[in-house]
Amino acid sequence: MNRLRAQGLGLGYGDRLVVEGLDLEVPTGAFTAIIGPNACGKSTLLRSLVRLQPVREGRVELDGRRLAEWKGKEVAKELGFLPQSSTAPEGIRVEGLVRRGRYAHQSVLGSWSPADEVAVAEAMQAAGVAELAHRLLSELSGGQRQRVWIAMVLAQQTPILLLDEPTTFLDIAHQYELLRLLHGLVAAGRTVVAVLHDLNQACRFADHLVAMREGCVIARGTPVEVITAETVQRVFGMAAVVVPDPVTGTPMVVPER
Amino acid sequence: MSLTLPVAPGRRLRLDVRTALVCLVLALLSLAIGLVSLCWGSGWDPPGDVLAALRGEGPIQISVTQWRMPRIVAALVFGVALGLAGAIFQNLTRNPLGAPDIIGLDAGAYTGVLLVFTLTAASEATIMLAALAGGLSAALVVYLLSSGTGFSGLRLVVIGIGVQAILTAVNSWIILRAELDVAIAASVWQAGSLNGLDWVDIDTPVTVIAVLTVALVLLARPLHQAALGDDLAITSGVRLERLRVLLVLLGVGLSATVTAVAGPIVFIALAAPQIGRRLAGAAGVPLLPAALAGALLLTGSDLLSQWILAPTVMPVGVVTTGVGGLYLLWLLTKEIRR
Ligand SMILES: Nc1ncnc2c1ncn2[C@@H]1O[C@H](COP(=O)(O)OP(=O)(O)OP(=O)(O)O)[C@@H](O)[C@H]1O
Ligand SMILES: [Mg+2]
């Protein structure tokens, strides 16, 4: 059974519902990509899966138990989250920030176990920020900063990772590096959910696609099932042809003029 | 650079070397100023006489152990309390202007004190409770008026400054309407002063501050984790709502206790955490440097207050207002330009 799921989800701000009656199964051990136009509710949905967005209707469950019934630290050992944008305390250095990812694993006084040290070192290595360890976060480029945040979430070592547009700010090489990293995590048994804007990347790396529009799921399934000229038209309102990716054979979207 | 200390098998505490050094220096300086203050009465007493007095001998024994000593202990402990209270609110609001003496919490505590003073027979306990109730009410008002923005941001600070102004006016009005003797006592006290404190005045507040400080140590980790912003704090396992309530209680408790005994001593809570943070070069607003910088600022200001117009002793609050006012101006211009 899938660990993380939502049923009849209603989410909103003020008196406006942004997502209504949404059902979602996050396949355990797979890479799920959420795609859809700006403001369709991707971030809102993702945030509801990590308890950041109040659930108006329906429920979000982890292991069959409502998320709201879980203890904060217990959830934090299962679900890791990277917001679309974040703020850091003034004067923090890269390593210091990555260490904050270990919060849920530490005791009250915050002593460090060998497992903590290994997790921090591995996370910095994996995200490619090991050489930046002693730099001030405020003195890094946008892309470097993004990778530090990713390292922090990796240090949390959660079986399920939810990332809101993790490739923003990254150059094309780093984008692919990150996607390969996530793909590797999935191959090692972890579950990844990411909001992605690049459909071709989503098709290459994701096992499962969820296409949203105006708060509803329009299509879901494997990239081949979901990415057709017709769905692209329906979801993004854009005419495109879909051809096989010359490298991987996965669907590739080429916009029409 | 950091140092690791084994605390249990396989478990290590990490200490930042620079932070540790800064804390050591701040603590030593505070103690040194304490020792100098011990020699300063109506004039300068040689350290030899003071040492003799501490051993229970010599002519100035009473004045050293019964008058000067409690005052110095009060300056150290109250300085720590104000520094911690400032650090709590600056962390909560994520703003260097978010200190209890700026956002109206001290003024609220003082309103509470004035009310019991004029309305009932004041005792140590009622004054303390009134200060706490006043501070918490002010915190609640500021929070409600700025709600929607959470507990952080310049908006809350600006609203707090407004609440502070209103409460200060209310306080003046209460003093004007009060009986003459109450008014005189209250207005001397309004400046914030350690004059005339002796052991019986400070034993309860010192105990309260010690207990609150221990509670704060247990919350230090979530406090700093919360500096990552609401989202990451919650998803990394901080119970943010509960944490905020507890921290507001502790922060108001610490500063209201000082206000109840010494009146509102302003600017220590504002300046100490930022001085500690800059010296330590640490992330966020660390607690220990803030506490020790608070102790240093208050003992230093207290010595100055006894010395500037000697033999007349000024309220220490006048000194901290003078020095802190300049700092506040500088900070305000910097924050608003941001
Ligand atoms: N804090 C908020 N308060 C009020 N409305 C909000 C808030 N956040 C988002 N919304 C609204 O909810 C809708 C969905 O927003 P959401 O951030 O989920 O979109 P998204 O699909 O993630 O878009 P993007 O691709 O631009 O990140 C939008 O119409 C947006 O205006
Ligand atoms: Mg979004």
Coordinates of N, CA and C in Angstrom, one line a residue, chain A residues 47 50-52 72-73 75-76 79 81-83 85-93 95 97 99-114 116-117 149 152-153 156, chain B residues 1-2 4 7 9-14 18 94 96 217-219 221-239 274 277-278 281-285 334 338:
Chain A
R47 N 2.2 21.5 0.0 CA 2.2 21.9 1.4 C 1.2 21.2 2.2
V50 N 2.6 18.0 3.8 CA 3.5 18.1 4.9 C 3.0 18.9 6.0
R51 N 1.7 19.1 6.1 CA 1.0 19.7 7.2 C 1.2 21.2 7.3
L52 N 1.6 21.8 6.2 CA 1.8 23.3 6.2 C 0.6 24.0 5.8
G72 N 5.0 15.9 15.7 CA 5.8 16.7 14.8 C 7.2 16.1 14.4
K73 N 7.9 15.6 15.4 CA 9.2 15.0 15.2 C 9.1 13.7 14.4
V75 N 6.8 12.9 12.2 CA 6.6 13.2 10.7 C 7.9 13.7 10.1
A76 N 8.6 14.5 10.9 CA 9.9 15.0 10.4 C 10.9 13.9 10.1
L79 N 8.9 12.6 6.4 CA 8.7 13.5 5.3 C 9.7 14.7 5.3
F81 N 10.8 18.3 3.4 CA 10.2 19.2 2.5 C 11.1 20.3 2.1
L82 N 11.1 20.7 0.8 CA 11.9 21.9 0.4 C 10.9 22.9 -0.2
P83 N 10.7 24.0 0.5 CA 9.7 25.0 0.0 C 10.2 25.7 -1.2
S85 N 10.5 28.8 -1.7 CA 11.5 29.8 -1.3 C 11.7 29.8 0.2
S86 N 12.9 30.1 0.7 CA 13.1 30.0 2.2 C 13.9 31.2 2.7
T87 N 13.9 31.4 4.0 CA 14.7 32.4 4.6 C 15.7 31.7 5.5
A88 N 16.9 32.3 5.7 CA 17.8 31.7 6.6 C 18.2 32.7 7.6
P89 N 18.6 32.3 8.8 CA 19.0 33.2 9.9 C 20.2 34.0 9.4
E90 N 20.3 35.3 9.7 CA 21.4 36.1 9.3 C 22.7 35.5 9.8
G91 N 23.8 35.6 9.0 CA 25.1 35.1 9.4 C 25.3 33.6 9.5
I92 N 24.4 32.8 8.9 CA 24.6 31.4 9.0 C 25.5 30.9 7.9
R93 N 26.3 29.9 8.2 CA 27.2 29.3 7.2 C 26.6 28.0 6.6
E95 N 27.6 24.9 6.3 CA 27.6 23.7 7.1 C 26.5 23.8 8.3
L97 N 23.8 25.5 8.3 CA 22.5 25.3 7.8 C 22.2 23.8 7.5
R99 N 23.4 21.3 8.9 CA 23.2 20.6 10.2 C 21.8 20.8 10.8
R100 N 21.2 21.9 10.4 CA 19.8 22.1 11.0 C 18.9 21.0 10.5
G101 N 19.3 20.3 9.4 CA 18.4 19.2 8.9 C 18.3 18.0 9.8
R102 N 19.3 18.0 10.8 CA 19.3 16.9 11.7 C 18.4 17.1 12.9
Y103 N 17.7 18.2 13.0 CA 16.9 18.6 14.2 C 16.1 17.5 14.8
A104 N 15.3 16.8 13.9 CA 14.4 15.8 14.5 C 15.1 14.6 15.0
H105 N 16.4 14.4 14.6 CA 17.1 13.2 15.1 C 17.8 13.4 16.4
Q106 N 17.9 14.7 16.8 CA 18.8 15.0 17.9 C 18.1 15.0 19.3
S107 N 18.8 15.0 20.4 CA 18.2 15.0 21.7 C 18.0 16.5 22.1
V108 N 17.4 16.7 23.3 CA 17.1 18.1 23.7 C 18.3 19.0 23.7
L109 N 19.5 18.6 24.1 CA 20.6 19.5 24.2 C 21.3 19.5 22.8
G110 N 20.9 18.7 21.9 CA 21.5 18.8 20.6 C 22.9 18.3 20.5
S111 N 23.2 17.1 21.1 CA 24.6 16.5 20.9 C 24.5 15.8 19.5
W112 N 25.7 15.5 19.0 CA 25.9 15.0 17.7 C 26.4 13.5 17.7
S113 N 25.6 12.6 17.1 CA 26.0 11.2 17.1 C 26.8 11.0 15.8
P114 N 27.6 9.9 15.7 CA 28.3 9.6 14.4 C 27.3 9.6 13.3
D116 N 24.7 11.3 12.8 CA 24.4 12.7 12.4 C 25.5 13.3 11.6
E117 N 26.8 13.0 12.0 CA 27.9 13.6 11.3 C 28.0 13.0 9.9
W149 N 20.2 24.4 0.4 CA 18.9 24.0 1.0 C 18.5 22.6 0.7
M152 N 20.3 20.5 3.1 CA 19.7 20.4 4.4 C 18.6 19.4 4.4
V153 N 17.8 19.4 3.4 CA 16.7 18.5 3.4 C 17.2 17.0 3.3
Q156 N 18.2 15.4 6.5 CA 17.1 14.9 7.3 C 16.8 13.4 7.1
Chain B
M1 N 35.3 28.1 13.2 CA 35.9 26.9 13.7 C 35.1 26.4 14.9
S2 N 35.1 25.1 15.0 CA 34.4 24.6 16.2 C 35.1 23.4 16.9
T4 N 34.7 20.0 19.5 CA 33.7 19.1 19.9 C 34.1 18.5 21.3
V7 N 30.1 14.0 25.2 CA 29.2 14.1 26.4 C 28.7 12.7 26.8
P9 N 28.8 8.2 25.3 CA 29.5 7.4 24.3 C 29.0 7.7 22.9
G10 N 29.9 8.1 22.1 CA 29.6 8.4 20.7 C 28.9 9.7 20.4
R11 N 28.5 10.4 21.5 CA 27.8 11.7 21.3 C 28.7 12.9 21.7
R12 N 28.7 13.9 20.8 CA 29.5 15.0 21.1 C 28.7 16.3 21.0
L13 N 29.1 17.3 21.8 CA 28.5 18.6 21.7 C 29.5 19.4 20.9
R14 N 28.9 20.3 20.0 CA 29.8 21.2 19.2 C 29.8 22.6 19.8
R18 N 34.9 30.8 18.6 CA 34.8 32.3 18.7 C 33.7 32.6 19.7
R94 N 12.1 37.8 14.3 CA 13.2 37.9 13.2 C 13.5 39.3 12.9
P96 N 15.8 42.9 14.5 CA 16.6 43.4 15.6 C 15.9 44.4 16.4
V217 N 16.8 27.3 28.4 CA 17.9 26.5 27.9 C 17.3 25.3 27.2
L218 N 16.2 24.7 27.8 CA 15.6 23.5 27.2 C 14.9 23.9 25.9
L219 N 14.5 25.2 25.7 CA 13.9 25.6 24.4 C 14.8 26.2 23.4
R221 N 17.1 25.0 21.4 CA 17.2 24.3 20.1 C 16.0 24.6 19.2
P222 N 14.8 24.4 19.7 CA 13.7 24.8 18.8 C 13.7 26.3 18.5
L223 N 14.1 27.1 19.4 CA 14.1 28.5 19.2 C 15.0 28.9 18.0
H224 N 16.2 28.3 17.9 CA 17.0 28.5 16.8 C 16.6 27.9 15.5
Q225 N 16.0 26.7 15.7 CA 15.5 26.0 14.5 C 14.4 26.8 13.8
A226 N 13.6 27.5 14.7 CA 12.5 28.3 14.2 C 13.0 29.5 13.3
A227 N 14.3 29.8 13.4 CA 14.8 30.9 12.6 C 14.9 30.5 11.1
L228 N 14.6 29.3 10.8 CA 14.6 28.8 9.4 C 13.3 29.2 8.7
G229 N 12.4 29.9 9.4 CA 11.1 30.3 8.8 C 10.1 29.2 9.2
D230 N 8.8 29.7 9.2 CA 7.8 28.8 9.7 C 7.7 27.5 9.0
D231 N 7.9 27.5 7.7 CA 7.7 26.2 6.9 C 8.7 25.2 7.3
L232 N 10.0 25.5 7.2 CA 11.0 24.5 7.5 C 11.1 24.2 9.0
A233 N 10.7 25.1 9.8 CA 10.7 24.8 11.3 C 9.7 23.7 11.5
I234 N 8.5 23.9 10.9 CA 7.4 22.9 11.2 C 7.8 21.5 10.5
T235 N 8.3 21.6 9.3 CA 8.6 20.3 8.6 C 9.8 19.6 9.2
S236 N 10.6 20.4 9.9 CA 11.8 19.7 10.5 C 11.5 19.2 12.0
G237 N 10.2 19.5 12.4 CA 9.8 18.9 13.7 C 9.6 19.8 14.8
V238 N 9.6 21.2 14.6 CA 9.3 22.1 15.7 C 7.8 22.3 15.9
R239 N 7.3 22.2 17.1 CA 5.9 22.5 17.4 C 5.8 24.0 17.6
Q274 N 22.1 42.0 20.0 CA 22.8 42.3 18.8 C 24.3 42.5 19.0
R277 N 25.5 39.0 19.3 CA 25.5 38.3 18.0 C 26.7 38.8 17.1
R278 N 26.9 40.1 17.0 CA 28.0 40.6 16.2 C 29.3 40.1 16.7
G281 N 29.8 36.5 16.0 CA 29.7 36.1 14.5 C 28.9 34.9 14.3
A282 N 27.8 34.7 15.1 CA 27.1 33.4 15.0 C 25.8 33.7 14.2
A283 N 25.2 32.6 13.9 CA 23.9 32.6 13.1 C 22.8 33.0 14.0
G284 N 21.8 33.8 13.5 CA 20.7 34.1 14.3 C 21.1 35.0 15.4
V285 N 20.3 34.9 16.5 CA 20.6 35.7 17.7 C 20.8 34.7 18.9
K334 N 18.8 52.2 9.7 CA 19.3 51.1 9.0 C 18.2 50.2 8.6
R338 N 16.4 49.3 4.6 CA 16.5 48.0 4.1 C 15.3 47.6 3.1

